[in-house]
Tab-separated table of C-alpha atoms in Angstrom:
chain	number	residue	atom	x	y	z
S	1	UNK	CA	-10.487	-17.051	7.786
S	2	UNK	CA	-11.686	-15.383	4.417
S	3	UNK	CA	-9.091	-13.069	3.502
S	4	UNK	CA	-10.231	-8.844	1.999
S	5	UNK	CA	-12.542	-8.931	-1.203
S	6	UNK	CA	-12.398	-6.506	-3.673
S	7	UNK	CA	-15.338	-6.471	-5.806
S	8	UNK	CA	-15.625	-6.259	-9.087
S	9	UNK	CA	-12.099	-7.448	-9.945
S	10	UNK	CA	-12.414	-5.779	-13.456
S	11	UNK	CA	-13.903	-2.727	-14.364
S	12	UNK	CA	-14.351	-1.063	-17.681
S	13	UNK	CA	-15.620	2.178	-18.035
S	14	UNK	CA	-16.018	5.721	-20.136
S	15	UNK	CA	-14.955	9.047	-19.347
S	16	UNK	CA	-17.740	11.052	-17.492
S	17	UNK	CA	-19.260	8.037	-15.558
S	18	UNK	CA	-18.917	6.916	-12.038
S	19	UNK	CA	-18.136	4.054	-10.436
S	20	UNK	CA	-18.583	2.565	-7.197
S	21	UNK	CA	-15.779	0.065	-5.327
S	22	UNK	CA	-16.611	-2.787	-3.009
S	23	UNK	CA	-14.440	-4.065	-0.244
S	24	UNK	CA	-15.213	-7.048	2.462
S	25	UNK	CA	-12.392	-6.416	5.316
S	26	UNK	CA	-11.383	-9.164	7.525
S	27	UNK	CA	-14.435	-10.432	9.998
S	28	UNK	CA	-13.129	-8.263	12.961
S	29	UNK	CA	-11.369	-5.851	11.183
S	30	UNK	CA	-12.856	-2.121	11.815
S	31	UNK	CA	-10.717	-0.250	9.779
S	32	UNK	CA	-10.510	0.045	5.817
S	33	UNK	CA	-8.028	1.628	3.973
S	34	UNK	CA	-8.279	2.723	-0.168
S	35	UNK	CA	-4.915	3.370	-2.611
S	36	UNK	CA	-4.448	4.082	-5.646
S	37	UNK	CA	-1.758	2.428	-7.718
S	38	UNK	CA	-0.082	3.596	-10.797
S	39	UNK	CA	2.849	2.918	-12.511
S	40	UNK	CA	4.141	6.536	-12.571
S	41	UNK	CA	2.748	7.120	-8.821
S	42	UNK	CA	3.027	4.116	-6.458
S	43	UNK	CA	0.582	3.290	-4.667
S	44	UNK	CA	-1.475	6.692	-3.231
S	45	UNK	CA	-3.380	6.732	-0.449
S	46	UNK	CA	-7.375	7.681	-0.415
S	47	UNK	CA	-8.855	7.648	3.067
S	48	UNK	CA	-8.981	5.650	5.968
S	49	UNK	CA	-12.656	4.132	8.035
S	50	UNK	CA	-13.096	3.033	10.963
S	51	UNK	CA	-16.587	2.276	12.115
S	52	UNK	CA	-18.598	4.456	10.205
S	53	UNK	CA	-16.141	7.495	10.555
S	54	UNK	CA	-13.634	8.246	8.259
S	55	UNK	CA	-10.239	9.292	10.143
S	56	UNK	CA	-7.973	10.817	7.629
S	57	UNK	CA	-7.938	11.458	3.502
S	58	UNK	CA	-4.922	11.479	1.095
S	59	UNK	CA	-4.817	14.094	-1.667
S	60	UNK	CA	-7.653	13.554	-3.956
S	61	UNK	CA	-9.955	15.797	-5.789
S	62	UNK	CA	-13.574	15.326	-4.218
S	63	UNK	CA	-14.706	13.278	-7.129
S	64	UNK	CA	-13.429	10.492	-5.199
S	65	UNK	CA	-15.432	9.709	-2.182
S	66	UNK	CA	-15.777	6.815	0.068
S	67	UNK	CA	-18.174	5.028	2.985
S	68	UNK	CA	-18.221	2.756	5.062
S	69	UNK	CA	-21.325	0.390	6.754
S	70	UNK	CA	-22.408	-0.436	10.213
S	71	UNK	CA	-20.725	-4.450	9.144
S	72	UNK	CA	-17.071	-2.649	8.305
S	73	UNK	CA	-17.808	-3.247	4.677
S	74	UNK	CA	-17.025	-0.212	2.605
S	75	UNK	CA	-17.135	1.041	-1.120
S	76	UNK	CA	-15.570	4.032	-2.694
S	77	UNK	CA	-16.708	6.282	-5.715
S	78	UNK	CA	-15.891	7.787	-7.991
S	79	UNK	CA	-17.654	10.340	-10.317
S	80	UNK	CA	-17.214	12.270	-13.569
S	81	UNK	CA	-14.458	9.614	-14.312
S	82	UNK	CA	-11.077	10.887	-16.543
S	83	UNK	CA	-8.599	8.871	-17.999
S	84	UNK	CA	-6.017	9.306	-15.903
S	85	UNK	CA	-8.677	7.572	-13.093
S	86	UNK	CA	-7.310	4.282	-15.022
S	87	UNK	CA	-5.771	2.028	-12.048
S	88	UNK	CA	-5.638	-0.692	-9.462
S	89	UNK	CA	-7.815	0.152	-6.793
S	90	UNK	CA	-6.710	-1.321	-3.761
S	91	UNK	CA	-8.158	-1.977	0.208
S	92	UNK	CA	-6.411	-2.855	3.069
S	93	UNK	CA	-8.293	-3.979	6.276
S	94	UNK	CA	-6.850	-4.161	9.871
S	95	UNK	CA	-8.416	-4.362	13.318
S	96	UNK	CA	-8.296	-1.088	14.338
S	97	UNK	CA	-6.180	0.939	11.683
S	98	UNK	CA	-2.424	-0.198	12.444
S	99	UNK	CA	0.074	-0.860	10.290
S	100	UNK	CA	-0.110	-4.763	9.964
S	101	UNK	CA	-2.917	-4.271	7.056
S	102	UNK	CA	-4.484	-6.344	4.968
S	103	UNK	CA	-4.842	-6.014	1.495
S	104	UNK	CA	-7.268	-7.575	-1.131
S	105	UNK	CA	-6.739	-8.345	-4.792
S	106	UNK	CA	-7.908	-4.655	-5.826
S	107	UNK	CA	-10.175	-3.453	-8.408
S	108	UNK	CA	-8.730	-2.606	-12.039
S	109	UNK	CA	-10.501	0.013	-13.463
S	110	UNK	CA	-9.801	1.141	-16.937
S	111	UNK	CA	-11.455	4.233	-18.225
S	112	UNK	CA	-11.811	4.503	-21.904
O	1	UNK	CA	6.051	17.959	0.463
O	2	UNK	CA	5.909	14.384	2.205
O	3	UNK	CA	7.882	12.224	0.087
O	4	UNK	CA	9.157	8.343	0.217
O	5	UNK	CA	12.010	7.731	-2.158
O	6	UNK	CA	12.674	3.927	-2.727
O	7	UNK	CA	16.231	3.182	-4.699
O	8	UNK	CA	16.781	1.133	-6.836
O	9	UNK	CA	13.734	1.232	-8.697
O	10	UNK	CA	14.642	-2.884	-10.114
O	11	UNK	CA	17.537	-4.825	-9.444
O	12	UNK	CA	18.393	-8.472	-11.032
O	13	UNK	CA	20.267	-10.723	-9.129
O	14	UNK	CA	20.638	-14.551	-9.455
O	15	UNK	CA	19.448	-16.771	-6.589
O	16	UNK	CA	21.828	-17.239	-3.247
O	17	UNK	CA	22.911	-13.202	-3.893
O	18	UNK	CA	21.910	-11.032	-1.154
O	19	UNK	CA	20.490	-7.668	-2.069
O	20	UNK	CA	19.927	-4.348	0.419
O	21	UNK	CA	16.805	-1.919	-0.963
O	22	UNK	CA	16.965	1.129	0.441
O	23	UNK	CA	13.749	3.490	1.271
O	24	UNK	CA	14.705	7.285	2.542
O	25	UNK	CA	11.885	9.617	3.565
O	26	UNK	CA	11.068	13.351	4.236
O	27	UNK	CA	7.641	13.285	6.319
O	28	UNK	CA	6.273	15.516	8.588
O	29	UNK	CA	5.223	13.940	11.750
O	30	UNK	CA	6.672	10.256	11.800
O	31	UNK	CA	5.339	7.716	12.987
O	32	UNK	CA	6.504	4.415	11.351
O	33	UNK	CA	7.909	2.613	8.207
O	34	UNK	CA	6.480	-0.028	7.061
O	35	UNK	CA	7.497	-2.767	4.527
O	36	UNK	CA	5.319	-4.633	1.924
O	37	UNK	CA	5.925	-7.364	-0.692
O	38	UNK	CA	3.645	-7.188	-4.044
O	39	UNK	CA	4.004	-10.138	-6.056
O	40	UNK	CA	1.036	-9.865	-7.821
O	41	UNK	CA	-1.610	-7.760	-6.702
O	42	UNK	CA	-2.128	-7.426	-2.753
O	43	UNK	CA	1.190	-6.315	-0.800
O	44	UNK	CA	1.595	-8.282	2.157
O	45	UNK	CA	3.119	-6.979	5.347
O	46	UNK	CA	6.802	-7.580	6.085
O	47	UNK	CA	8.030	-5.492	8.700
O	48	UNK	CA	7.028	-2.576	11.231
O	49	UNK	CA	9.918	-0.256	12.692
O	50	UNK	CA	9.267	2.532	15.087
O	51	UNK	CA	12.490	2.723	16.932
O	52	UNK	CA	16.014	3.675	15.604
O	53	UNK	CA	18.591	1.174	15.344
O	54	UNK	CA	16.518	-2.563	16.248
O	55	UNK	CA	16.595	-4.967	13.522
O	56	UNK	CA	13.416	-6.662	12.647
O	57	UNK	CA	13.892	-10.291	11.424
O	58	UNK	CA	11.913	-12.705	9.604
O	59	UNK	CA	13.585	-15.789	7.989
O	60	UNK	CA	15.936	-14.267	5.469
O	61	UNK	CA	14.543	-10.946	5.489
O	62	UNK	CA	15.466	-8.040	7.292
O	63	UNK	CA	15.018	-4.897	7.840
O	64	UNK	CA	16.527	-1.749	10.294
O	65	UNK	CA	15.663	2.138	11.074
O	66	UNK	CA	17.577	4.843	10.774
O	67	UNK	CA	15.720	8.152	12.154
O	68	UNK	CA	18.994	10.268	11.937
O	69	UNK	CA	19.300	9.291	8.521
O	70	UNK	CA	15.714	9.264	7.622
O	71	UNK	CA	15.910	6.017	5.722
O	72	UNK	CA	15.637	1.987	5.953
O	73	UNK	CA	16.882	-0.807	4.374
O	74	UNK	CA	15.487	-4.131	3.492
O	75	UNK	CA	18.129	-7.289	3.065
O	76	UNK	CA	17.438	-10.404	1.807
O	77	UNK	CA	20.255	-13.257	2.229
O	78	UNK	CA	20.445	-16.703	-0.116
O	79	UNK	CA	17.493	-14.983	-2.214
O	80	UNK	CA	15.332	-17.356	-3.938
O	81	UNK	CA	13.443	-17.077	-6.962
O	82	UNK	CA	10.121	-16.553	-5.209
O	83	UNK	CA	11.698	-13.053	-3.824
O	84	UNK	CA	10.928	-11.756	-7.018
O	85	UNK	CA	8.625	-8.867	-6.615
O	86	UNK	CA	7.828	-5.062	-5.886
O	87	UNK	CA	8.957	-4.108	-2.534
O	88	UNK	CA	7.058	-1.546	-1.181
O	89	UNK	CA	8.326	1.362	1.471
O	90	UNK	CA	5.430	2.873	3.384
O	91	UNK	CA	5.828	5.606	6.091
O	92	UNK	CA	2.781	6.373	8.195
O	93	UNK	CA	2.307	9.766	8.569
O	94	UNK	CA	1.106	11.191	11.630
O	95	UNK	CA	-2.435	8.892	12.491
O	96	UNK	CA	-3.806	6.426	9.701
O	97	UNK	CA	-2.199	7.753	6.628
O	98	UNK	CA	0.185	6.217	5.005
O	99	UNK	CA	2.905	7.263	2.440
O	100	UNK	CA	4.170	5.113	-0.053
O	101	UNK	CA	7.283	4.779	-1.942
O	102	UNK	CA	6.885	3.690	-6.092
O	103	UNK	CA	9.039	0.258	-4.696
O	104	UNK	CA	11.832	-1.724	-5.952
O	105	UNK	CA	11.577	-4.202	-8.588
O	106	UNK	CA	13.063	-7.462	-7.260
O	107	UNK	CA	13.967	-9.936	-9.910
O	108	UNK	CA	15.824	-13.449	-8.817
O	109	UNK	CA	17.270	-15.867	-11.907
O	110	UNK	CA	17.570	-19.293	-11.217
């Protein structure tokens, strides 16, 4: 059974651009979770799908925005990037938002 | 402010010692702790708890509640050198949103 993807794994970009997050849950899995991890903050949380419909949000500005399709797949943006945007984006997929989640490899993004 | 305090933040031991991390929270409306392992990049699950008191148990690994208290600890018995990694402390916060602690860095010398 193929496992979360997290796509790209590397990501390098400049201050003011945006940027847009792919993750592949689990086949079955409904629910998709995004964090944020930093060495000064832990892991953060973003927001939460499930099917279609996101269910809750962590404390983010607006620049950071998420969706998620009809096939569970979902991507998350961010615009007007700043430096301190520099981190490991992570997912976590589950069957129907519990607590036994799955996470992929994440997404570094650097912002120069 | 919902908060998730994780002590120590790293610890060295040397294989066979057994270590307790701890993980104390203030969050408003509780509705589990979880507990992840990060060796690399994903965190894998490790443990649920809901209810005061039961021990969860996995191999070497385990893990109790304390609601009174507001904390949990994680022990690990006869640790090995592939222990060593970032245990994470989540708490899930009323429905879907979860709560992290900044996690203990595990380190086991042969």
């Amino acid at each position: 059974k193929a496992g979360v993807t997290q796509t790209p794994r590397y990501l390098i970009k400049t201050r003011g651009q945006q940027v847009t997050l792919s993750c592949s849950p689990i086949s079955g899995h409904r629910s998709v979770s995004w964090y944020q991890q930093t060495p000064g903050q832990g892991l953060q949380f973003l927001f939460e799908y499930f099917s279609e419909t996101q269910r809750n949000k962590g404390n983010f500005p607006g620049r950071f925005s998420g969706r998620q399709f009809s096939n569970s797949r979902s991507e998350m943006n961010v615009s007007t990037l700043e430096l301190g945007d520099s981190a490991l984006y992570l997912c976590a997929s589950s069957p129907g938002g519990g607590a036994e989640a799955f996470f992929g490899q994440g997404t570094r993004l650097t912002v120069v | 402010e919902d908060k998730v305090v994780q002590s120590p933040l790293s610890l060295v031991v040397h294989e066979g010692d057994t270590v307790t991390l701890n993980c104390s929270y203030e969050v408003t409306n509780f509705r589990s702790l979880l507990w992840y392992k990060q060796e690399k990049k994903a965190p894998t699950f490790l443990f649920m708890l809901t209810s005061s008191g039961i021990e969860k148990k996995s191999g070497r690994l385990s893990s109790i509640l304390d609601k009174k208290e507001l904390s949990s600890i994680l022990n690990i018995t006869a640790t090995q050198t592939g222990d060593s990694a970032i245990y994470l402390c989540a708490v899930e916060r009323g429905t879907y949103k979860y709560i992290f602690g900044t996690g203990t860095r595990l380190k086991v010398l042969a």
